[in-house]
Amino acid sequence: MQTGIVLSNISDLYKVELNNIVYDCNARGKFKSNDISPVSGDIVDIDIINDEKKTGVITKIHDRKNYFKRPKMANLSQIILVVSMKMPKVDLELLDKQLIFAEYNHVKPIICLNKIDLENEEKIEYISNIYTQIGYKVIKTNAKEGIGVEELKKELQNNITAFSGNSGVGKSTLINNILETDITLEGEISNKNKRGKNTTTQVKLYKIDENSYVADTPGFSTFDVKEIDKKELAKYFIEFRPYLNKCEYGDCSHIKEEKCAVKEAVQQGKISKARYERYCKLWNEYVSKY
Ligand code: GDP
Ligand code: ZN
């Protein structure tokens, strides 16, 4: 018995890597009866059947740190949230939603401000500061020229990392720069097949270093912030956390209430007004839903 990591899965075939060798594996039937099957990112035990042909059978799935349905993968440790400074224009609403997604799923977010060649330094610094001040790592890149890519690459060590962000922000360019190859982001949330049906495809993991993998997904765009109980929303704005139990009302929404510690912090400049406004906008989207 040996322990490896599932890199990909197509129907019943799993590619499992251990010690830099990739084995073609099947999974024991018992997984299906237990309603669980291996997915990319899973740490698994395998019995090697044929060393020369590099075939094996998966006998056990280790406990998962996390699990994602669309696209299907497990044990994601880190997510690079790619934002383009221009073309397409910077979308901080989406960035904040994705930060909520990351916080909610206990995945470490790293913000990548890409296409810095298209925007002036002042604007880039302004946005960068909003997020570094609340404790997030921000890396500025020009993927086309490979600027900042080394810094990004360092962050990938000992992680399973996915890239996320709008179409056109530069995810493929960044990944291909990092992998020094030419891949397309396949692990789409849902690909329309020829019959027009939605088929979910699995993420493929690329090994970039010892214990370092990158997933070929373009993101987790099906995530809906409204999956989160709206009373919990504020705590996913991490800079709000120190104030949340200091409001007058225990169930404070931090919107209309008097004596709200979050609002006071905004007024005192301790919380970014822009972030707070995006919180209000999200909160109001909830309200209109009910
Ligand atoms: P994806 O949809 O997020 O994978 O985006 P792509 O990697 O396909 O990039 C979309 C377009 O933006 C391509 O034409 C890239 O050449 C271009 N692009 C990517 N990064 C940069 C950058 O840092 N600066 C500039 N000027 N263009 C970039
Ligand atoms: Zn409040």
PDB file of C-alpha atoms and ligand atoms in Angstrom:
ATOM      1  CA  MET A   1       0.000   0.000   0.000  1.00  0.00           C
ATOM      2  CA  GLN A   2       1.169   3.510  -0.865  1.00  0.00           C
ATOM      3  CA  THR A   3      -0.283   6.983  -0.580  1.00  0.00           C
ATOM      4  CA  GLY A   4      -0.667   9.363  -3.507  1.00  0.00           C
ATOM      5  CA  ILE A   5      -2.778  12.180  -4.850  1.00  0.00           C
ATOM      6  CA  VAL A   6      -5.506  12.032  -7.493  1.00  0.00           C
ATOM      7  CA  LEU A   7      -4.543  14.314 -10.392  1.00  0.00           C
ATOM      8  CA  SER A   8      -7.486  13.660 -12.666  1.00  0.00           C
ATOM      9  CA  ASN A   9     -10.468  11.441 -13.290  1.00  0.00           C
ATOM     10  CA  ILE A  10     -12.143  10.443 -16.525  1.00  0.00           C
ATOM     11  CA  SER A  11     -15.046   8.035 -16.008  1.00  0.00           C
ATOM     12  CA  ASP A  12     -13.534   5.102 -14.088  1.00  0.00           C
ATOM     13  CA  LEU A  13      -9.912   5.987 -14.626  1.00  0.00           C
ATOM     14  CA  TYR A  14      -7.990   7.910 -12.012  1.00  0.00           C
ATOM     15  CA  LYS A  15      -4.492   9.265 -12.502  1.00  0.00           C
ATOM     16  CA  VAL A  16      -2.742   8.989  -9.160  1.00  0.00           C
ATOM     17  CA  GLU A  17       0.681  10.435  -8.595  1.00  0.00           C
ATOM     18  CA  LEU A  18       3.121   9.149  -6.042  1.00  0.00           C
ATOM     19  CA  ASN A  19       6.804   9.960  -5.915  1.00  0.00           C
ATOM     20  CA  ASN A  20       6.554  11.644  -9.310  1.00  0.00           C
ATOM     21  CA  ILE A  21       5.183   8.549 -11.012  1.00  0.00           C
ATOM     22  CA  VAL A  22       1.636   8.589 -12.333  1.00  0.00           C
ATOM     23  CA  TYR A  23      -0.405   5.396 -11.995  1.00  0.00           C
ATOM     24  CA  ASP A  24      -3.599   4.556 -13.862  1.00  0.00           C
ATOM     25  CA  CYS A  25      -5.978   3.413 -11.179  1.00  0.00           C
ATOM     26  CA  ASN A  26      -9.463   2.112 -10.704  1.00  0.00           C
ATOM     27  CA  ALA A  27     -11.396   2.636  -7.546  1.00  0.00           C
ATOM     28  CA  ARG A  28     -12.720  -0.148  -5.361  1.00  0.00           C
ATOM     29  CA  GLY A  29     -16.425  -0.694  -5.793  1.00  0.00           C
ATOM     30  CA  LYS A  30     -17.092  -0.070  -2.148  1.00  0.00           C
ATOM     31  CA  PHE A  31     -16.679   3.685  -2.641  1.00  0.00           C
ATOM     32  CA  LYS A  32     -19.738   3.795  -4.860  1.00  0.00           C
ATOM     33  CA  SER A  33     -21.854   1.898  -2.369  1.00  0.00           C
ATOM     34  CA  ASN A  34     -20.743   4.411   0.265  1.00  0.00           C
ATOM     35  CA  ASP A  35     -21.769   7.196  -2.080  1.00  0.00           C
ATOM     36  CA  ILE A  36     -18.286   8.621  -2.230  1.00  0.00           C
ATOM     37  CA  SER A  37     -15.828   8.441  -5.066  1.00  0.00           C
ATOM     38  CA  PRO A  38     -12.334   9.848  -5.413  1.00  0.00           C
ATOM     39  CA  VAL A  39     -11.949  13.297  -6.950  1.00  0.00           C
ATOM     40  CA  SER A  40      -8.962  15.372  -8.032  1.00  0.00           C
ATOM     41  CA  GLY A  41      -7.018  16.522  -5.002  1.00  0.00           C
ATOM     42  CA  ASP A  42      -7.914  13.488  -2.933  1.00  0.00           C
ATOM     43  CA  ILE A  43      -5.161  11.834  -0.957  1.00  0.00           C
ATOM     44  CA  VAL A  44      -5.616   8.129  -1.532  1.00  0.00           C
ATOM     45  CA  ASP A  45      -4.080   4.787  -0.654  1.00  0.00           C
ATOM     46  CA  ILE A  46      -3.375   2.597  -3.650  1.00  0.00           C
ATOM     47  CA  ASP A  47      -2.315  -0.987  -4.142  1.00  0.00           C
ATOM     48  CA  ILE A  48      -0.006  -1.219  -7.109  1.00  0.00           C
ATOM     49  CA  ILE A  49      -1.126  -3.957  -9.496  1.00  0.00           C
ATOM     50  CA  ASN A  50       1.569  -3.718 -12.117  1.00  0.00           C
ATOM     51  CA  ASP A  51       4.697  -1.703 -11.547  1.00  0.00           C
ATOM     52  CA  GLU A  52       5.778  -1.780 -15.181  1.00  0.00           C
ATOM     53  CA  LYS A  53       2.423  -0.810 -16.624  1.00  0.00           C
ATOM     54  CA  LYS A  54       1.934   1.597 -13.745  1.00  0.00           C
ATOM     55  CA  THR A  55      -1.508   0.443 -12.797  1.00  0.00           C
ATOM     56  CA  GLY A  56      -3.123   0.270  -9.414  1.00  0.00           C
ATOM     57  CA  VAL A  57      -6.300   0.291  -7.433  1.00  0.00           C
ATOM     58  CA  ILE A  58      -7.479   2.942  -5.007  1.00  0.00           C
ATOM     59  CA  THR A  59      -8.312   1.342  -1.683  1.00  0.00           C
ATOM     60  CA  LYS A  60      -8.912   4.291   0.589  1.00  0.00           C
ATOM     61  CA  ILE A  61      -9.741   8.002   0.415  1.00  0.00           C
ATOM     62  CA  HIS A  62      -8.196  10.041   3.205  1.00  0.00           C
ATOM     63  CA  ASP A  63     -10.272  12.572   5.119  1.00  0.00           C
ATOM     64  CA  ARG A  64     -10.775  15.734   3.070  1.00  0.00           C
ATOM     65  CA  LYS A  65      -9.916  19.237   4.230  1.00  0.00           C
ATOM     66  CA  ASN A  66     -12.678  20.493   1.967  1.00  0.00           C
ATOM     67  CA  TYR A  67     -14.730  19.382  -0.997  1.00  0.00           C
ATOM     68  CA  PHE A  68     -16.177  21.289  -3.945  1.00  0.00           C
ATOM     69  CA  LYS A  69     -18.957  20.069  -6.171  1.00  0.00           C
ATOM     70  CA  ARG A  70     -18.537  22.391  -9.123  1.00  0.00           C
ATOM     71  CA  PRO A  71     -15.952  21.976 -10.302  1.00  0.00           C
ATOM     72  CA  LYS A  72     -15.346  18.763  -8.482  1.00  0.00           C
ATOM     73  CA  MET A  73     -12.207  18.708  -6.379  1.00  0.00           C
ATOM     74  CA  ALA A  74     -10.962  18.198  -2.838  1.00  0.00           C
ATOM     75  CA  ASN A  75      -8.310  19.595  -0.542  1.00  0.00           C
ATOM     76  CA  LEU A  76      -7.990  22.955  -2.204  1.00  0.00           C
ATOM     77  CA  SER A  77      -5.730  24.941   0.091  1.00  0.00           C
ATOM     78  CA  GLN A  78      -5.410  28.214  -1.709  1.00  0.00           C
ATOM     79  CA  ILE A  79      -7.141  30.304  -4.309  1.00  0.00           C
ATOM     80  CA  ILE A  80      -5.617  33.061  -6.421  1.00  0.00           C
ATOM     81  CA  LEU A  81      -8.266  35.661  -7.082  1.00  0.00           C
ATOM     82  CA  VAL A  82      -7.245  37.300 -10.321  1.00  0.00           C
ATOM     83  CA  VAL A  83      -8.496  40.811 -10.975  1.00  0.00           C
ATOM     84  CA  SER A  84      -7.592  42.711 -14.089  1.00  0.00           C
ATOM     85  CA  MET A  85      -6.906  46.426 -13.678  1.00  0.00           C
ATOM     86  CA  LYS A  86      -8.347  47.169 -17.119  1.00  0.00           C
ATOM     87  CA  MET A  87      -9.864  45.290 -20.053  1.00  0.00           C
ATOM     88  CA  PRO A  88     -12.003  43.940 -18.528  1.00  0.00           C
ATOM     89  CA  LYS A  89     -12.358  46.736 -16.014  1.00  0.00           C
ATOM     90  CA  VAL A  90     -11.548  46.116 -12.389  1.00  0.00           C
ATOM     91  CA  ASP A  91     -14.416  44.323 -10.630  1.00  0.00           C
ATOM     92  CA  LEU A  92     -14.080  44.675  -6.868  1.00  0.00           C
ATOM     93  CA  GLU A  93     -17.609  43.485  -6.234  1.00  0.00           C
ATOM     94  CA  LEU A  94     -16.684  40.137  -7.679  1.00  0.00           C
ATOM     95  CA  LEU A  95     -13.408  40.169  -5.763  1.00  0.00           C
ATOM     96  CA  ASP A  96     -15.249  40.709  -2.479  1.00  0.00           C
ATOM     97  CA  LYS A  97     -17.690  37.924  -3.273  1.00  0.00           C
ATOM     98  CA  GLN A  98     -14.805  35.616  -3.994  1.00  0.00           C
ATOM     99  CA  LEU A  99     -13.100  36.590  -0.762  1.00  0.00           C
ATOM    100  CA  ILE A 100     -16.307  35.616   1.031  1.00  0.00           C
ATOM    101  CA  PHE A 101     -16.262  32.318  -0.822  1.00  0.00           C
ATOM    102  CA  ALA A 102     -12.670  31.685   0.262  1.00  0.00           C
ATOM    103  CA  GLU A 103     -13.275  32.641   3.893  1.00  0.00           C
ATOM    104  CA  TYR A 104     -16.422  30.556   4.020  1.00  0.00           C
ATOM    105  CA  ASN A 105     -14.596  27.493   2.721  1.00  0.00           C
ATOM    106  CA  HIS A 106     -11.437  28.023   4.780  1.00  0.00           C
ATOM    107  CA  VAL A 107      -9.305  28.372   1.697  1.00  0.00           C
ATOM    108  CA  LYS A 108      -6.509  30.923   1.824  1.00  0.00           C
ATOM    109  CA  PRO A 109      -7.108  33.707  -0.700  1.00  0.00           C
ATOM    110  CA  ILE A 110      -4.335  35.571  -2.478  1.00  0.00           C
ATOM    111  CA  ILE A 111      -5.247  38.580  -4.573  1.00  0.00           C
ATOM    112  CA  CYS A 112      -3.517  38.985  -7.896  1.00  0.00           C
ATOM    113  CA  LEU A 113      -3.882  42.376  -9.546  1.00  0.00           C
ATOM    114  CA  ASN A 114      -3.067  41.663 -13.172  1.00  0.00           C
ATOM    115  CA  LYS A 115      -2.588  43.875 -16.233  1.00  0.00           C
ATOM    116  CA  ILE A 116      -0.782  46.472 -14.154  1.00  0.00           C
ATOM    117  CA  ASP A 117       0.720  47.742 -17.398  1.00  0.00           C
ATOM    118  CA  LEU A 118      -2.697  49.129 -18.348  1.00  0.00           C
ATOM    119  CA  GLU A 119      -3.371  51.246 -15.267  1.00  0.00           C
ATOM    120  CA  ASN A 120      -1.564  54.050 -13.464  1.00  0.00           C
ATOM    121  CA  GLU A 121       0.374  53.290 -10.320  1.00  0.00           C
ATOM    122  CA  GLU A 122      -1.768  55.448  -8.073  1.00  0.00           C
ATOM    123  CA  LYS A 123      -4.946  53.527  -8.825  1.00  0.00           C
ATOM    124  CA  ILE A 124      -3.158  50.194  -8.439  1.00  0.00           C
ATOM    125  CA  GLU A 125      -1.724  51.250  -5.075  1.00  0.00           C
ATOM    126  CA  TYR A 126      -5.108  52.489  -3.899  1.00  0.00           C
ATOM    127  CA  ILE A 127      -6.757  49.138  -4.552  1.00  0.00           C
ATOM    128  CA  SER A 128      -3.779  47.157  -3.311  1.00  0.00           C
ATOM    129  CA  ASN A 129      -3.763  49.100  -0.018  1.00  0.00           C
ATOM    130  CA  ILE A 130      -7.438  48.440   0.710  1.00  0.00           C
ATOM    131  CA  TYR A 131      -6.703  44.733   0.772  1.00  0.00           C
ATOM    132  CA  THR A 132      -3.218  44.638   2.262  1.00  0.00           C
ATOM    133  CA  GLN A 133      -4.415  46.778   5.164  1.00  0.00           C
ATOM    134  CA  ILE A 134      -6.950  44.154   6.150  1.00  0.00           C
ATOM    135  CA  GLY A 135      -4.370  41.416   5.968  1.00  0.00           C
ATOM    136  CA  TYR A 136      -4.617  39.933   2.509  1.00  0.00           C
ATOM    137  CA  LYS A 137      -1.634  39.148   0.370  1.00  0.00           C
ATOM    138  CA  VAL A 138      -1.712  41.157  -2.861  1.00  0.00           C
ATOM    139  CA  ILE A 139       0.572  40.411  -5.787  1.00  0.00           C
ATOM    140  CA  LYS A 140       0.773  42.743  -8.762  1.00  0.00           C
ATOM    141  CA  THR A 141       1.453  41.167 -12.108  1.00  0.00           C
ATOM    142  CA  ASN A 142       1.776  41.800 -15.776  1.00  0.00           C
ATOM    143  CA  ALA A 143       1.230  38.253 -16.973  1.00  0.00           C
ATOM    144  CA  LYS A 144       1.971  39.119 -20.568  1.00  0.00           C
ATOM    145  CA  GLU A 145       5.524  40.199 -19.716  1.00  0.00           C
ATOM    146  CA  GLY A 146       5.961  37.745 -16.854  1.00  0.00           C
ATOM    147  CA  ILE A 147       6.293  40.536 -14.285  1.00  0.00           C
ATOM    148  CA  GLY A 148       5.428  39.454 -10.738  1.00  0.00           C
ATOM    149  CA  VAL A 149       5.048  35.843 -11.809  1.00  0.00           C
ATOM    150  CA  GLU A 150       8.047  34.673  -9.766  1.00  0.00           C
ATOM    151  CA  GLU A 151       6.524  36.185  -6.644  1.00  0.00           C
ATOM    152  CA  LEU A 152       3.269  34.439  -7.397  1.00  0.00           C
ATOM    153  CA  LYS A 153       5.047  31.167  -8.048  1.00  0.00           C
ATOM    154  CA  LYS A 154       6.676  31.270  -4.617  1.00  0.00           C
ATOM    155  CA  GLU A 155       3.254  31.434  -3.008  1.00  0.00           C
ATOM    156  CA  LEU A 156       2.233  28.190  -4.670  1.00  0.00           C
ATOM    157  CA  GLN A 157       4.736  26.035  -2.805  1.00  0.00           C
ATOM    158  CA  ASN A 158       3.223  23.254  -0.699  1.00  0.00           C
ATOM    159  CA  ASN A 159      -0.294  24.110  -1.792  1.00  0.00           C
ATOM    160  CA  ILE A 160      -3.062  22.933  -4.050  1.00  0.00           C
ATOM    161  CA  THR A 161      -3.958  26.181  -5.751  1.00  0.00           C
ATOM    162  CA  ALA A 162      -6.803  27.195  -8.031  1.00  0.00           C
ATOM    163  CA  PHE A 163      -7.116  30.390 -10.023  1.00  0.00           C
ATOM    164  CA  SER A 164     -10.387  32.226 -10.126  1.00  0.00           C
ATOM    165  CA  GLY A 165     -11.676  35.358 -11.786  1.00  0.00           C
ATOM    166  CA  ASN A 166     -13.694  36.711 -14.674  1.00  0.00           C
ATOM    167  CA  SER A 167     -13.059  35.604 -18.188  1.00  0.00           C
ATOM    168  CA  GLY A 168     -10.294  37.627 -19.810  1.00  0.00           C
ATOM    169  CA  VAL A 169      -8.544  38.755 -16.631  1.00  0.00           C
ATOM    170  CA  GLY A 170      -5.439  36.728 -17.479  1.00  0.00           C
ATOM    171  CA  LYS A 171      -5.728  33.418 -15.613  1.00  0.00           C
ATOM    172  CA  SER A 172      -4.545  31.259 -18.525  1.00  0.00           C
ATOM    173  CA  THR A 173      -1.663  33.592 -19.254  1.00  0.00           C
ATOM    174  CA  LEU A 174      -0.567  33.449 -15.613  1.00  0.00           C
ATOM    175  CA  ILE A 175      -0.862  29.675 -15.330  1.00  0.00           C
ATOM    176  CA  ASN A 176       0.982  29.060 -18.566  1.00  0.00           C
ATOM    177  CA  ASN A 177       3.695  31.394 -17.406  1.00  0.00           C
ATOM    178  CA  ILE A 178       3.984  29.444 -14.163  1.00  0.00           C
ATOM    179  CA  LEU A 179       3.839  25.993 -15.730  1.00  0.00           C
ATOM    180  CA  GLU A 180       5.912  27.090 -18.702  1.00  0.00           C
ATOM    181  CA  THR A 181       3.535  25.153 -20.907  1.00  0.00           C
ATOM    182  CA  ASP A 182       0.393  25.798 -22.831  1.00  0.00           C
ATOM    183  CA  ILE A 183      -2.756  24.531 -21.169  1.00  0.00           C
ATOM    184  CA  THR A 184      -6.355  25.640 -21.383  1.00  0.00           C
ATOM    185  CA  LEU A 185      -8.535  25.962 -18.352  1.00  0.00           C
ATOM    186  CA  GLU A 186     -10.706  22.902 -18.744  1.00  0.00           C
ATOM    187  CA  GLY A 187     -12.198  22.214 -15.373  1.00  0.00           C
ATOM    188  CA  GLU A 188     -15.122  24.342 -16.350  1.00  0.00           C
ATOM    189  CA  ILE A 189     -18.037  24.645 -13.968  1.00  0.00           C
ATOM    190  CA  SER A 190     -20.297  23.256 -16.621  1.00  0.00           C
ATOM    191  CA  ASN A 191     -19.538  22.698 -20.250  1.00  0.00           C
ATOM    192  CA  LYS A 192     -22.406  22.559 -22.654  1.00  0.00           C
ATOM    193  CA  ASN A 193     -21.887  19.375 -24.611  1.00  0.00           C
ATOM    194  CA  LYS A 194     -23.116  18.887 -28.146  1.00  0.00           C
ATOM    195  CA  ARG A 195     -26.618  17.986 -27.079  1.00  0.00           C
ATOM    196  CA  GLY A 196     -26.802  21.148 -25.045  1.00  0.00           C
ATOM    197  CA  LYS A 197     -26.759  19.282 -21.759  1.00  0.00           C
ATOM    198  CA  ASN A 198     -24.665  20.560 -18.935  1.00  0.00           C
ATOM    199  CA  THR A 199     -21.885  18.189 -18.105  1.00  0.00           C
ATOM    200  CA  THR A 200     -19.588  18.790 -15.212  1.00  0.00           C
ATOM    201  CA  THR A 201     -15.980  18.085 -15.840  1.00  0.00           C
ATOM    202  CA  GLN A 202     -13.397  17.387 -13.236  1.00  0.00           C
ATOM    203  CA  VAL A 203     -10.495  19.523 -12.459  1.00  0.00           C
ATOM    204  CA  LYS A 204      -7.073  18.340 -13.486  1.00  0.00           C
ATOM    205  CA  LEU A 205      -4.116  19.008 -11.221  1.00  0.00           C
ATOM    206  CA  TYR A 206      -0.724  19.967 -12.580  1.00  0.00           C
ATOM    207  CA  LYS A 207       2.311  19.321 -10.466  1.00  0.00           C
ATOM    208  CA  ILE A 208       4.651  22.283 -10.404  1.00  0.00           C
ATOM    209  CA  ASP A 209       6.910  21.293  -7.554  1.00  0.00           C
ATOM    210  CA  GLU A 210       7.179  18.881  -4.634  1.00  0.00           C
ATOM    211  CA  ASN A 211       3.792  19.102  -2.839  1.00  0.00           C
ATOM    212  CA  SER A 212       2.686  21.913  -5.157  1.00  0.00           C
ATOM    213  CA  TYR A 213      -0.195  21.574  -7.573  1.00  0.00           C
ATOM    214  CA  VAL A 214      -2.259  23.914  -9.713  1.00  0.00           C
ATOM    215  CA  ALA A 215      -5.833  23.144 -10.727  1.00  0.00           C
ATOM    216  CA  ASP A 216      -6.893  23.891 -14.287  1.00  0.00           C
ATOM    217  CA  THR A 217     -10.205  25.433 -13.296  1.00  0.00           C
ATOM    218  CA  PRO A 218     -11.262  28.916 -14.338  1.00  0.00           C
ATOM    219  CA  GLY A 219     -13.009  29.357 -11.028  1.00  0.00           C
ATOM    220  CA  PHE A 220     -15.969  28.715  -8.840  1.00  0.00           C
ATOM    221  CA  SER A 221     -18.370  31.130 -10.419  1.00  0.00           C
ATOM    222  CA  THR A 222     -21.458  29.157  -9.492  1.00  0.00           C
ATOM    223  CA  PHE A 223     -20.886  30.131  -5.886  1.00  0.00           C
ATOM    224  CA  ASP A 224     -23.800  32.168  -4.618  1.00  0.00           C
ATOM    225  CA  VAL A 225     -23.153  34.389  -1.631  1.00  0.00           C
ATOM    226  CA  LYS A 226     -26.757  33.801  -0.633  1.00  0.00           C
ATOM    227  CA  GLU A 227     -25.824  30.264   0.381  1.00  0.00           C
ATOM    228  CA  ILE A 228     -24.467  31.960   3.474  1.00  0.00           C
ATOM    229  CA  ASP A 229     -26.927  32.846   6.211  1.00  0.00           C
ATOM    230  CA  LYS A 230     -27.271  36.593   5.808  1.00  0.00           C
ATOM    231  CA  LYS A 231     -26.697  37.110   9.534  1.00  0.00           C
ATOM    232  CA  GLU A 232     -23.266  35.606   8.990  1.00  0.00           C
ATOM    233  CA  LEU A 233     -22.349  37.749   6.007  1.00  0.00           C
ATOM    234  CA  ALA A 234     -20.543  40.435   8.030  1.00  0.00           C
ATOM    235  CA  LYS A 235     -18.063  38.013   9.513  1.00  0.00           C
ATOM    236  CA  TYR A 236     -16.761  37.137   6.065  1.00  0.00           C
ATOM    237  CA  PHE A 237     -15.639  40.734   5.717  1.00  0.00           C
ATOM    238  CA  ILE A 238     -12.647  39.954   7.878  1.00  0.00           C
ATOM    239  CA  GLU A 239     -11.922  43.545   8.912  1.00  0.00           C
ATOM    240  CA  PHE A 240     -15.434  43.809  10.425  1.00  0.00           C
ATOM    241  CA  ARG A 241     -14.747  40.984  12.857  1.00  0.00           C
ATOM    242  CA  PRO A 242     -13.229  43.004  15.737  1.00  0.00           C
ATOM    243  CA  TYR A 243     -16.381  45.170  15.844  1.00  0.00           C
ATOM    244  CA  LEU A 244     -19.111  42.608  15.443  1.00  0.00           C
ATOM    245  CA  ASN A 245     -19.827  42.015  19.112  1.00  0.00           C
ATOM    246  CA  LYS A 246     -19.579  45.699  20.012  1.00  0.00           C
ATOM    247  CA  CYS A 247     -22.800  46.841  18.349  1.00  0.00           C
ATOM    248  CA  GLU A 248     -25.742  47.914  20.517  1.00  0.00           C
ATOM    249  CA  TYR A 249     -27.973  45.181  19.129  1.00  0.00           C
ATOM    250  CA  GLY A 250     -26.892  41.564  19.098  1.00  0.00           C
ATOM    251  CA  ASP A 251     -28.548  40.981  15.757  1.00  0.00           C
ATOM    252  CA  CYS A 252     -27.248  44.208  14.225  1.00  0.00           C
ATOM    253  CA  SER A 253     -27.230  44.125  10.428  1.00  0.00           C
ATOM    254  CA  HIS A 254     -24.766  47.059  10.410  1.00  0.00           C
ATOM    255  CA  ILE A 255     -26.996  48.829   7.912  1.00  0.00           C
ATOM    256  CA  LYS A 256     -29.607  51.025   9.545  1.00  0.00           C
ATOM    257  CA  GLU A 257     -29.046  50.563  13.257  1.00  0.00           C
ATOM    258  CA  GLU A 258     -27.900  53.319  15.567  1.00  0.00           C
ATOM    259  CA  LYS A 259     -24.860  52.668  17.708  1.00  0.00           C
ATOM    260  CA  CYS A 260     -23.356  50.233  15.270  1.00  0.00           C
ATOM    261  CA  ALA A 261     -19.680  49.576  15.900  1.00  0.00           C
ATOM    262  CA  VAL A 262     -19.061  48.681  12.273  1.00  0.00           C
ATOM    263  CA  LYS A 263     -20.546  51.954  11.043  1.00  0.00           C
ATOM    264  CA  GLU A 264     -18.553  53.884  13.635  1.00  0.00           C
ATOM    265  CA  ALA A 265     -15.387  52.184  12.416  1.00  0.00           C
ATOM    266  CA  VAL A 266     -16.250  53.236   8.868  1.00  0.00           C
ATOM    267  CA  GLN A 267     -16.766  56.826  10.000  1.00  0.00           C
ATOM    268  CA  GLN A 268     -13.446  56.780  11.819  1.00  0.00           C
ATOM    269  CA  GLY A 269     -11.734  55.502   8.707  1.00  0.00           C
ATOM    270  CA  LYS A 270     -10.850  52.186  10.332  1.00  0.00           C
ATOM    271  CA  ILE A 271     -12.881  50.259   7.785  1.00  0.00           C
ATOM    272  CA  SER A 272     -12.711  51.150   4.096  1.00  0.00           C
ATOM    273  CA  LYS A 273     -15.867  52.957   3.005  1.00  0.00           C
ATOM    274  CA  ALA A 274     -15.775  51.218  -0.350  1.00  0.00           C
ATOM    275  CA  ARG A 275     -15.678  47.779   1.260  1.00  0.00           C
ATOM    276  CA  TYR A 276     -18.506  48.735   3.602  1.00  0.00           C
ATOM    277  CA  GLU A 277     -20.606  49.940   0.676  1.00  0.00           C
ATOM    278  CA  ARG A 278     -20.096  46.650  -1.092  1.00  0.00           C
ATOM    279  CA  TYR A 279     -21.203  44.895   2.084  1.00  0.00           C
ATOM    280  CA  CYS A 280     -24.407  46.998   2.087  1.00  0.00           C
ATOM    281  CA  LYS A 281     -25.032  46.204  -1.545  1.00  0.00           C
ATOM    282  CA  LEU A 282     -24.699  42.480  -0.925  1.00  0.00           C
ATOM    283  CA  TRP A 283     -26.918  42.691   2.136  1.00  0.00           C
ATOM    284  CA  ASN A 284     -29.594  44.467   0.138  1.00  0.00           C
ATOM    285  CA  GLU A 285     -29.451  41.803  -2.533  1.00  0.00           C
ATOM    286  CA  TYR A 286     -30.436  39.368   0.197  1.00  0.00           C
ATOM    287  CA  VAL A 287     -33.297  41.532   1.339  1.00  0.00           C
ATOM    288  CA  SER A 288     -34.760  41.767  -2.118  1.00  0.00           C
ATOM    289  CA  LYS A 289     -34.649  37.967  -2.283  1.00  0.00           C
ATOM    290  CA  TYR A 290     -36.924  37.477   0.722  1.00  0.00           C
TER     291      TYR A 290
HETATM  292  P1  GDP B   1      -8.470  34.237 -18.850  1.00  0.00           P
HETATM  293  O1  GDP B   1      -9.782  34.211 -19.571  1.00  0.00           O
HETATM  294  O2  GDP B   1      -8.631  34.772 -17.468  1.00  0.00           O
HETATM  295  O3  GDP B   1      -7.759  32.932 -18.865  1.00  0.00           O
HETATM  296  O4  GDP B   1      -7.571  35.335 -19.612  1.00  0.00           O
HETATM  297  P2  GDP B   1      -6.364  35.117 -20.650  1.00  0.00           P
HETATM  298  O5  GDP B   1      -5.165  34.602 -19.952  1.00  0.00           O
HETATM  299  O6  GDP B   1      -6.882  34.343 -21.792  1.00  0.00           O
HETATM  300  O7  GDP B   1      -6.065  36.626 -21.079  1.00  0.00           O
HETATM  301  C1  GDP B   1      -6.980  37.424 -21.799  1.00  0.00           C
HETATM  302  C2  GDP B   1      -6.228  38.431 -22.638  1.00  0.00           C
HETATM  303  O8  GDP B   1      -5.536  39.350 -21.803  1.00  0.00           O
HETATM  304  C3  GDP B   1      -5.181  37.812 -23.531  1.00  0.00           C
HETATM  305  O9  GDP B   1      -5.214  38.480 -24.775  1.00  0.00           O
HETATM  306  C4  GDP B   1      -3.872  38.084 -22.828  1.00  0.00           C
HETATM  307  O10 GDP B   1      -2.775  38.195 -23.703  1.00  0.00           O
HETATM  308  C5  GDP B   1      -4.159  39.409 -22.166  1.00  0.00           C
HETATM  309  N1  GDP B   1      -3.368  39.620 -20.938  1.00  0.00           N
HETATM  310  C6  GDP B   1      -3.166  38.746 -19.927  1.00  0.00           C
HETATM  311  N2  GDP B   1      -2.406  39.293 -18.963  1.00  0.00           N
HETATM  312  C7  GDP B   1      -2.119  40.550 -19.360  1.00  0.00           C
HETATM  313  C8  GDP B   1      -1.369  41.625 -18.781  1.00  0.00           C
HETATM  314  O11 GDP B   1      -0.821  41.550 -17.667  1.00  0.00           O
HETATM  315  N3  GDP B   1      -1.306  42.795 -19.504  1.00  0.00           N
HETATM  316  C9  GDP B   1      -1.919  42.923 -20.706  1.00  0.00           C
HETATM  317  N4  GDP B   1      -1.792  44.095 -21.352  1.00  0.00           N
HETATM  318  N5  GDP B   1      -2.625  41.932 -21.284  1.00  0.00           N
HETATM  319  C10 GDP B   1      -2.727  40.763 -20.630  1.00  0.00           C
HETATM  320 ZN    ZN B   2     -23.553  46.865  13.734  1.00  0.00          ZN
END
